mmCIF file of C-alpha atoms (C1' of nucleotides) in Angstrom:
data_model
loop_
_atom_site.group_PDB
_atom_site.id
_atom_site.type_symbol
_atom_site.label_atom_id
_atom_site.label_comp_id
_atom_site.label_asym_id
_atom_site.label_seq_id
_atom_site.Cartn_x
_atom_site.Cartn_y
_atom_site.Cartn_z
ATOM 1 C CA UNK A 61 171.301 -58.107 -92.054
ATOM 2 C CA UNK A 62 173.496 -59.848 -89.724
ATOM 3 C CA UNK A 63 172.346 -62.871 -87.665
ATOM 4 C CA UNK A 64 174.867 -65.421 -86.399
ATOM 5 C CA UNK A 65 175.686 -67.015 -90.063
ATOM 6 C CA UNK A 66 175.891 -63.549 -91.481
ATOM 7 C CA UNK A 67 178.069 -62.529 -88.989
ATOM 8 C CA UNK A 68 180.276 -65.545 -89.250
ATOM 9 C CA UNK A 69 180.564 -64.659 -92.879
ATOM 10 C CA UNK A 70 181.754 -61.024 -92.075
ATOM 11 C CA UNK A 71 184.464 -62.716 -90.036
ATOM 12 C CA UNK A 72 185.721 -65.031 -92.827
ATOM 13 C CA UNK A 73 185.564 -62.278 -95.201
ATOM 14 C CA UNK A 74 188.175 -60.210 -93.070
ATOM 15 C CA UNK A 75 190.039 -63.297 -92.706
ATOM 16 C CA UNK A 76 192.832 -62.385 -95.383
ATOM 17 C CA UNK A 77 193.662 -59.789 -93.121
ATOM 18 C CA UNK A 78 195.084 -62.460 -90.255
ATOM 19 C CA UNK A 79 198.734 -62.335 -89.901
ATOM 20 C CA UNK A 80 199.293 -58.816 -91.282
ATOM 21 C CA UNK A 81 200.366 -55.869 -89.504
ATOM 22 C CA UNK A 82 198.152 -52.751 -88.918
ATOM 23 C CA UNK A 83 199.881 -49.750 -90.564
ATOM 24 C CA UNK A 84 197.272 -47.288 -90.152
ATOM 25 C CA UNK A 85 193.666 -46.844 -89.107
ATOM 26 C CA UNK A 86 191.280 -44.188 -90.547
ATOM 27 C CA UNK A 87 187.880 -43.274 -88.855
ATOM 28 C CA UNK A 88 185.020 -41.250 -88.893
ATOM 29 C CA UNK A 89 185.620 -40.084 -85.219
ATOM 30 C CA UNK A 90 181.968 -38.476 -84.611
ATOM 31 C CA UNK A 91 180.035 -41.564 -85.820
ATOM 32 C CA UNK A 92 177.878 -43.154 -83.322
ATOM 33 C CA UNK A 93 179.534 -46.689 -83.717
ATOM 34 C CA UNK A 94 182.062 -45.150 -81.263
ATOM 35 C CA UNK A 95 179.805 -44.743 -78.415
ATOM 36 C CA UNK A 96 181.561 -47.344 -76.461
ATOM 37 C CA UNK A 97 184.998 -46.559 -77.449
ATOM 38 C CA UNK A 98 186.194 -43.303 -79.000
ATOM 39 C CA UNK A 99 187.917 -43.644 -82.379
ATOM 40 C CA UNK A 100 190.968 -41.998 -81.137
ATOM 41 C CA UNK A 101 191.695 -45.010 -78.942
ATOM 42 C CA UNK A 102 191.585 -47.449 -82.054
ATOM 43 C CA UNK A 103 193.742 -45.104 -83.762
ATOM 44 C CA UNK A 104 196.224 -44.801 -80.919
ATOM 45 C CA UNK A 105 196.112 -48.574 -79.993
ATOM 46 C CA UNK A 106 195.974 -50.614 -83.419
ATOM 47 C CA UNK A 107 198.631 -49.308 -85.532
ATOM 48 C CA UNK A 108 201.715 -51.700 -85.375
ATOM 49 C CA UNK A 109 199.981 -54.523 -84.248
ATOM 50 C CA UNK A 110 199.197 -57.774 -86.148
ATOM 51 C CA UNK A 111 195.787 -59.399 -86.382
ATOM 52 C CA UNK A 112 196.288 -62.527 -84.333
ATOM 53 C CA UNK A 113 193.188 -64.265 -84.615
ATOM 54 C CA UNK A 114 189.281 -63.697 -84.910
ATOM 55 C CA UNK A 115 186.183 -65.351 -84.028
ATOM 56 C CA UNK A 116 182.436 -64.991 -83.302
ATOM 57 C CA UNK A 117 179.699 -65.335 -80.436
ATOM 58 C CA UNK A 118 176.311 -65.041 -81.610
ATOM 59 C CA UNK A 119 176.442 -61.770 -83.255
ATOM 60 C CA UNK A 120 179.561 -60.452 -81.812
ATOM 61 C CA UNK A 121 182.902 -60.636 -83.722
ATOM 62 C CA UNK A 122 186.065 -60.381 -81.825
ATOM 63 C CA UNK A 123 189.625 -59.581 -83.701
ATOM 64 C CA UNK A 124 192.453 -60.255 -81.279
ATOM 65 C CA UNK A 125 195.899 -58.434 -82.124
ATOM 66 C CA UNK A 126 199.527 -59.078 -80.765
ATOM 67 C CA UNK A 127 202.793 -57.458 -81.237
ATOM 68 C CA UNK A 128 204.011 -60.176 -83.660
ATOM 69 C CA UNK A 129 202.602 -62.156 -86.286
ATOM 70 C CA UNK A 130 200.950 -65.508 -85.475
ATOM 71 C CA UNK A 131 202.990 -66.926 -88.743
ATOM 72 C CA UNK A 132 206.192 -65.859 -87.725
ATOM 73 C CA UNK A 133 205.986 -67.349 -83.871
ATOM 74 C CA UNK A 134 203.927 -70.182 -82.247
ATOM 75 C CA UNK A 135 203.345 -68.346 -79.186
ATOM 76 C CA UNK A 136 202.024 -64.967 -80.289
ATOM 77 C CA UNK A 137 199.617 -64.078 -77.297
ATOM 78 C CA UNK A 138 197.036 -61.119 -78.257
ATOM 79 C CA UNK A 139 197.139 -58.381 -76.276
ATOM 80 C CA UNK A 140 194.351 -56.482 -77.509
ATOM 81 C CA UNK A 141 190.461 -57.355 -78.642
ATOM 82 C CA UNK A 142 188.158 -55.423 -81.095
ATOM 83 C CA UNK A 143 184.743 -56.454 -80.536
ATOM 84 C CA UNK A 144 182.251 -55.479 -83.314
ATOM 85 C CA UNK A 145 178.556 -55.796 -83.397
ATOM 86 C CA UNK A 146 177.012 -55.065 -86.921
ATOM 87 C CA UNK A 147 173.749 -53.838 -85.438
ATOM 88 C CA UNK A 148 171.136 -53.879 -88.028
ATOM 89 C CA UNK A 149 173.169 -52.559 -91.352
ATOM 90 C CA UNK A 150 176.501 -52.999 -90.572
ATOM 91 C CA UNK A 151 179.074 -54.880 -93.126
ATOM 92 C CA UNK A 152 182.682 -55.903 -93.244
ATOM 93 C CA UNK A 153 184.233 -55.812 -96.498
ATOM 94 C CA UNK A 154 187.961 -56.176 -98.018
ATOM 95 C CA UNK A 155 189.238 -53.131 -100.290
ATOM 96 C CA UNK A 156 192.588 -52.306 -101.229
ATOM 97 C CA UNK A 157 195.100 -50.630 -98.995
ATOM 98 C CA UNK A 158 194.289 -47.055 -100.041
ATOM 99 C CA UNK A 159 190.573 -47.656 -100.020
ATOM 100 C CA UNK A 160 188.989 -44.070 -99.903
ATOM 101 C CA UNK A 161 186.166 -44.163 -97.344
ATOM 102 C CA UNK A 162 182.639 -43.456 -98.424
ATOM 103 C CA UNK A 163 179.946 -41.935 -96.392
ATOM 104 C CA UNK A 164 179.223 -44.733 -94.350
ATOM 105 C CA UNK A 165 182.578 -46.443 -93.728
ATOM 106 C CA UNK A 166 183.231 -45.549 -90.285
ATOM 107 C CA UNK A 167 186.988 -47.091 -90.143
ATOM 108 C CA UNK A 168 189.564 -48.915 -92.136
ATOM 109 C CA UNK A 169 192.169 -51.016 -90.985
ATOM 110 C CA UNK A 170 194.812 -50.635 -93.293
ATOM 111 C CA UNK A 171 197.920 -53.286 -94.003
ATOM 112 C CA UNK A 172 200.539 -53.217 -96.668
ATOM 113 C CA UNK A 173 198.126 -55.210 -98.886
ATOM 114 C CA UNK A 174 194.545 -54.796 -97.942
ATOM 115 C CA UNK A 175 191.747 -52.254 -96.376
ATOM 116 C CA UNK A 176 189.520 -53.957 -93.863
ATOM 117 C CA UNK A 177 186.483 -51.750 -94.061
ATOM 118 C CA UNK A 178 183.673 -51.654 -91.541
ATOM 119 C CA UNK A 179 180.623 -49.897 -92.958
ATOM 120 C CA UNK A 180 177.201 -49.336 -91.251
ATOM 121 C CA UNK A 181 174.721 -46.869 -92.613
ATOM 122 C CA UNK A 182 172.300 -47.017 -89.785
ATOM 123 C CA UNK A 183 175.060 -47.299 -87.086
ATOM 124 C CA UNK A 184 172.992 -49.443 -84.642
ATOM 125 C CA UNK A 185 176.265 -51.559 -84.790
ATOM 126 C CA UNK A 186 179.189 -50.650 -82.286
ATOM 127 C CA UNK A 187 182.791 -51.269 -81.838
ATOM 128 C CA UNK A 188 184.611 -51.880 -78.486
ATOM 129 C CA UNK A 189 188.206 -51.984 -77.819
ATOM 130 C CA UNK A 190 188.832 -54.247 -74.532
ATOM 131 C CA UNK A 191 191.559 -53.544 -72.442
ATOM 132 C CA UNK A 192 194.564 -55.963 -72.901
ATOM 133 C CA UNK A 193 193.464 -59.667 -71.274
ATOM 134 C CA UNK A 194 193.733 -63.220 -72.292
ATOM 135 C CA UNK A 195 190.200 -63.654 -73.098
ATOM 136 C CA UNK A 196 187.301 -60.712 -72.863
ATOM 137 C CA UNK A 197 184.669 -63.163 -73.449
ATOM 138 C CA UNK A 198 184.718 -65.654 -70.735
ATOM 139 C CA UNK A 199 181.065 -64.411 -69.338
ATOM 140 C CA UNK A 200 179.017 -65.016 -72.575
ATOM 141 C CA UNK A 201 176.054 -67.205 -72.517
ATOM 142 C CA UNK A 202 176.386 -70.737 -74.106
ATOM 143 C CA UNK A 203 175.974 -71.048 -77.735
ATOM 144 C CA UNK A 204 173.335 -72.769 -79.417
ATOM 145 C CA UNK A 205 175.757 -75.157 -81.382
ATOM 146 C CA UNK A 206 177.702 -75.458 -78.273
ATOM 147 C CA UNK A 207 177.795 -79.219 -76.949
ATOM 148 C CA UNK A 208 176.963 -77.473 -73.737
ATOM 149 C CA UNK A 209 173.796 -76.171 -74.946
ATOM 150 C CA UNK A 210 171.785 -79.039 -73.333
ATOM 151 C CA UNK A 211 168.200 -79.520 -72.576
ATOM 152 C CA UNK A 212 169.331 -79.087 -68.882
ATOM 153 C CA UNK A 213 170.786 -75.848 -69.865
ATOM 154 C CA UNK A 214 167.742 -74.863 -71.479
ATOM 155 C CA UNK A 215 165.655 -75.759 -68.790
ATOM 156 C CA UNK A 216 167.546 -73.715 -66.524
ATOM 157 C CA UNK A 217 167.258 -70.432 -68.635
ATOM 158 C CA UNK A 218 163.767 -71.040 -69.170
ATOM 159 C CA UNK A 219 163.025 -71.814 -65.795
ATOM 160 C CA UNK A 220 161.045 -68.667 -64.510
ATOM 161 C CA UNK A 221 159.736 -67.840 -67.954
ATOM 162 C CA UNK A 222 156.419 -70.017 -68.355
ATOM 163 C CA UNK A 223 154.693 -67.218 -69.722
ATOM 164 C CA UNK A 224 157.090 -65.806 -72.214
ATOM 165 C CA UNK A 225 155.893 -66.582 -75.950
ATOM 166 C CA UNK A 226 158.190 -68.697 -78.141
ATOM 167 C CA UNK A 227 159.188 -65.618 -80.470
ATOM 168 C CA UNK A 228 160.110 -63.697 -77.641
ATOM 169 C CA UNK A 229 162.287 -66.430 -76.363
ATOM 170 C CA UNK A 230 164.248 -67.196 -79.559
ATOM 171 C CA UNK A 231 165.181 -63.379 -79.706
ATOM 172 C CA UNK A 232 166.293 -63.404 -76.402
ATOM 173 C CA UNK A 233 170.336 -63.101 -76.855
ATOM 174 C CA UNK A 234 171.141 -64.532 -73.740
ATOM 175 C CA UNK A 235 169.360 -67.872 -74.092
ATOM 176 C CA UNK A 236 169.766 -68.054 -78.323
ATOM 177 C CA UNK A 237 172.757 -65.924 -78.893
ATOM 178 C CA UNK A 238 172.796 -65.079 -82.647
ATOM 179 C CA UNK A 239 169.620 -65.819 -83.237
ATOM 180 C CA UNK A 240 167.327 -62.916 -84.927
ATOM 181 C CA UNK A 241 164.123 -62.063 -86.593
ATOM 182 C CA UNK A 242 164.349 -64.471 -89.672
ATOM 183 C CA UNK A 243 166.154 -67.499 -87.894
ATOM 184 C CA UNK A 244 163.504 -67.354 -85.014
ATOM 185 C CA UNK A 245 160.783 -67.644 -87.763
ATOM 186 C CA UNK A 246 162.574 -70.411 -89.237
ATOM 187 C CA UNK A 247 162.711 -72.159 -86.112
ATOM 188 C CA UNK A 248 159.187 -71.609 -85.195
ATOM 189 C CA UNK A 249 158.168 -73.037 -88.653
ATOM 190 C CA UNK A 250 160.248 -76.050 -88.337
ATOM 191 C CA UNK A 251 159.146 -77.212 -84.647
ATOM 192 C CA UNK A 252 156.363 -76.427 -86.191
ATOM 193 C CA UNK A 253 154.746 -74.066 -83.439
ATOM 194 C CA UNK A 254 152.727 -70.577 -83.591
ATOM 195 C CA UNK A 255 155.208 -68.082 -82.670
ATOM 196 C CA UNK A 256 153.066 -66.778 -80.110
ATOM 197 C CA UNK A 257 152.741 -70.055 -77.987
ATOM 198 C CA UNK A 258 153.629 -69.827 -74.290
ATOM 199 C CA UNK A 259 156.403 -71.688 -73.201
ATOM 200 C CA UNK A 260 154.511 -73.860 -70.716
ATOM 201 C CA UNK A 261 153.003 -75.598 -73.948
ATOM 202 C CA UNK A 262 156.615 -76.228 -75.357
ATOM 203 C CA UNK A 263 158.604 -79.443 -75.841
ATOM 204 C CA UNK A 264 162.141 -78.128 -74.905
ATOM 205 C CA UNK A 265 163.920 -81.121 -76.188
ATOM 206 C CA UNK A 266 162.195 -80.503 -79.684
ATOM 207 C CA UNK A 267 163.278 -76.770 -79.519
ATOM 208 C CA UNK A 268 166.675 -77.606 -78.702
ATOM 209 C CA UNK A 269 166.974 -79.947 -81.824
ATOM 210 C CA UNK A 270 165.333 -77.771 -84.209
ATOM 211 C CA UNK A 271 167.269 -74.399 -83.175
ATOM 212 C CA UNK A 272 170.385 -76.357 -83.588
ATOM 213 C CA UNK A 273 169.359 -77.656 -87.001
ATOM 214 C CA UNK A 274 168.455 -74.142 -88.327
ATOM 215 C CA UNK A 275 171.809 -72.646 -86.745
ATOM 216 C CA UNK A 276 173.938 -75.198 -88.223
ATOM 217 C CA UNK A 277 171.684 -75.049 -91.803
ATOM 218 C CA UNK A 278 172.394 -71.178 -91.808
ATOM 219 C CA UNK A 279 175.855 -71.455 -91.431
ATOM 220 C CA UNK A 280 176.193 -73.961 -94.157
ATOM 221 C CA UNK A 281 174.207 -71.921 -96.466
ATOM 222 C CA UNK A 282 175.189 -68.506 -95.699
ATOM 223 C CA UNK A 283 178.625 -68.943 -94.638
ATOM 224 C CA UNK A 284 180.350 -72.054 -95.784
ATOM 225 C CA UNK A 285 179.585 -71.480 -99.738
ATOM 226 C CA UNK A 286 181.779 -68.574 -99.549
ATOM 227 C CA UNK A 287 184.489 -70.214 -97.624
ATOM 228 C CA UNK A 288 186.319 -72.015 -100.578
ATOM 229 C CA UNK A 289 186.446 -68.977 -102.573
ATOM 230 C CA UNK A 290 188.809 -67.746 -99.757
ATOM 231 C CA UNK A 291 191.376 -70.119 -100.207
ATOM 232 C CA UNK A 292 191.200 -70.719 -103.859
ATOM 233 C CA UNK A 293 191.830 -67.175 -105.201
ATOM 234 C CA UNK A 294 193.444 -64.319 -103.048
ATOM 235 C CA UNK A 295 191.247 -61.514 -102.114
ATOM 236 C CA UNK A 296 189.333 -59.273 -104.593
ATOM 237 C CA UNK A 297 186.844 -56.845 -103.404
ATOM 238 C CA UNK A 298 183.108 -57.470 -103.901
ATOM 239 C CA UNK A 299 183.673 -61.161 -104.583
ATOM 240 C CA UNK A 300 181.477 -62.772 -101.872
ATOM 241 C CA UNK A 301 177.940 -63.262 -103.511
ATOM 242 C CA UNK A 302 175.047 -62.792 -101.010
ATOM 243 C CA UNK A 303 174.065 -66.473 -100.097
ATOM 244 C CA UNK A 304 170.571 -67.238 -98.717
ATOM 245 C CA UNK A 305 168.993 -70.544 -97.801
ATOM 246 C CA UNK A 306 167.115 -72.637 -100.324
ATOM 247 C CA UNK A 307 163.673 -72.469 -101.450
ATOM 248 C CA UNK A 308 162.873 -75.241 -98.784
ATOM 249 C CA UNK A 309 162.999 -72.847 -95.982
ATOM 250 C CA UNK A 310 160.583 -70.251 -94.895
ATOM 251 C CA UNK A 311 163.199 -67.734 -95.472
ATOM 252 C CA UNK A 312 162.898 -67.546 -99.160
ATOM 253 C CA UNK A 313 158.898 -66.863 -98.838
ATOM 254 C CA UNK A 314 158.523 -65.148 -95.597
ATOM 255 C CA UNK A 315 158.652 -61.282 -97.065
ATOM 256 C CA UNK A 316 156.949 -62.063 -100.507
ATOM 257 C CA UNK A 317 153.716 -60.504 -101.330
ATOM 258 C CA UNK A 318 151.641 -63.709 -101.332
ATOM 259 C CA UNK A 319 154.286 -65.824 -100.011
ATOM 260 C CA UNK A 320 153.179 -69.652 -99.429
ATOM 261 C CA UNK A 321 154.487 -72.108 -97.034
ATOM 262 C CA UNK A 322 157.207 -74.175 -98.613
ATOM 263 C CA UNK A 323 155.641 -77.383 -97.169
ATOM 264 C CA UNK A 324 151.943 -77.331 -97.459
ATOM 265 C CA UNK A 325 151.648 -73.937 -99.669
ATOM 266 C CA UNK A 326 149.006 -72.207 -97.564
ATOM 267 C CA UNK A 327 149.177 -68.474 -97.581
ATOM 268 C CA UNK A 328 151.644 -67.226 -94.925
ATOM 269 C CA UNK A 329 150.265 -65.194 -92.100
ATOM 270 C CA UNK A 330 152.151 -62.198 -90.844
ATOM 271 C CA UNK A 331 151.910 -60.119 -87.777
ATOM 272 C CA UNK A 332 153.780 -58.604 -84.732
ATOM 273 C CA UNK A 333 154.705 -60.650 -82.262
ATOM 274 C CA UNK A 334 157.446 -59.770 -79.352
ATOM 275 C CA UNK A 335 157.733 -56.446 -80.910
ATOM 276 C CA UNK A 336 158.998 -57.987 -84.339
ATOM 277 C CA UNK A 337 157.228 -58.711 -87.608
ATOM 278 C CA UNK A 338 156.654 -62.241 -87.819
ATOM 279 C CA UNK A 339 155.502 -64.808 -90.516
ATOM 280 C CA UNK A 340 154.263 -68.128 -90.288
ATOM 281 C CA UNK A 341 152.076 -70.817 -91.686
ATOM 282 C CA UNK A 342 148.492 -70.661 -90.245
ATOM 283 C CA UNK A 343 147.942 -74.400 -91.402
ATOM 284 C CA UNK A 344 151.300 -75.846 -89.926
ATOM 285 C CA UNK A 345 151.339 -73.591 -87.237
ATOM 286 C CA UNK A 346 147.925 -73.023 -85.991
ATOM 287 C CA UNK A 347 147.170 -70.611 -83.059
ATOM 288 C CA UNK A 348 146.880 -72.847 -79.797
ATOM 289 C CA UNK A 349 143.064 -73.133 -79.684
ATOM 290 C CA UNK A 350 143.275 -75.590 -76.940
ATOM 291 C CA UNK A 351 143.370 -72.652 -74.387
ATOM 292 C CA UNK A 352 140.389 -72.259 -72.305
ATOM 293 C "C1'" DC B 160 154.752 -37.885 -97.263
ATOM 294 C "C1'" DA B 161 154.284 -42.410 -94.484
ATOM 295 C "C1'" DT B 162 155.773 -47.054 -93.567
ATOM 296 C "C1'" DC B 163 159.114 -50.573 -92.764
ATOM 297 C "C1'" DA B 164 163.486 -52.853 -92.277
ATOM 298 C "C1'" DT B 165 167.666 -59.842 -90.412
ATOM 299 C "C1'" DG B 166 169.059 -55.098 -83.460
ATOM 300 C "C1'" DT B 167 169.508 -53.532 -78.922
ATOM 301 C "C1'" DT B 168 168.623 -50.500 -75.145
ATOM 302 C "C1'" DA B 169 166.418 -47.581 -71.580
ATOM 303 C "C1'" DT B 170 162.199 -46.365 -69.394
ATOM 304 C "C1'" DA B 171 157.775 -46.778 -68.132
ATOM 305 C "C1'" DA B 172 153.670 -49.436 -67.508
ATOM 306 C "C1'" DT B 173 151.193 -53.686 -66.035
ATOM 307 C "C1'" DC C 154 160.839 -60.068 -60.128
ATOM 308 C "C1'" DA C 155 158.552 -60.978 -65.001
ATOM 309 C "C1'" DT C 156 156.696 -59.366 -68.785
ATOM 310 C "C1'" DT C 157 155.085 -56.120 -72.568
ATOM 311 C "C1'" DA C 158 155.053 -51.822 -74.834
ATOM 312 C "C1'" DT C 159 157.109 -47.921 -76.634
ATOM 313 C "C1'" DA C 160 160.516 -44.906 -78.030
ATOM 314 C "C1'" DA C 161 165.066 -43.690 -79.613
ATOM 315 C "C1'" DC C 162 168.745 -44.659 -82.260
ATOM 316 C "C1'" DA C 163 169.981 -43.055 -88.285
ATOM 317 C "C1'" DT C 164 169.485 -44.070 -93.060
ATOM 318 C "C1'" DG C 165 167.680 -45.844 -97.070
ATOM 319 C "C1'" DA C 166 164.004 -48.372 -99.791
ATOM 320 C "C1'" DT C 167 159.415 -48.532 -101.382
#
DNA sequence: CATCATGTTATAAT
DNA sequence: CATTATAACATGAT
């Protein structure tokens, strides 16, 4: 289910592994998630290295490895980076160091105390081991919550796309990295604008403001609520409860049969826009009737 | 059995 | 070139 907030939560779930040495890597070598990097490369590269740091960008995760623990020396520089994209059904969880992989656990990074498990039953996700370098992520687009995500930036990214629908733009990972189907609908609802509206009829400043609000709110509701648990008690598998945005968000109502707009209580409309199932409020987000 | 799923990508058609 | 449509990927839930 991963959009940017769930991806950040996944990163935090593996956080207890930071600083630890990988003692072994077990994988399902024929799984489709290895279409970029064969499992054998992970198995031969990662053991004996330490997890030094991790971060996310949009829907991507990056775990960086070095040859010593970041706790013991200040100058531990990463030598290798493992990138993970969770696709539609990927998830990360913690288990004990001897965790027996089940059917969809495609790899396990084992440390002395933990098993870091990557599981993905549909295998739309993928893993990618980067060649040794300081930072494999220098070419990625500006993130929505980055201070550089300015109106000028947004104007540049949309310059030749007057005819695109709002929903298609929101799903474009080069423009709104990390925004997926539910966040896109949430942004349209909050603007409020019909998701099928053409960009020419759109206030980019407003779009920037609202998209940032939704990204920040999603992180707060989905990822932050779990973080304090991490520091309070050590690891315990399955401790992370799935967190979702509150009932004041469209999220809570969009898939329910007979779901209503949390603002005006109209019955929600549903249809396919930009190839994805889309929910919106026909009252708050009317179809642009001003078109000739 | 048919449909749908919080994603991406390749390819074809407009 | 921009945009849309379609299929494909692999599995589970309804």
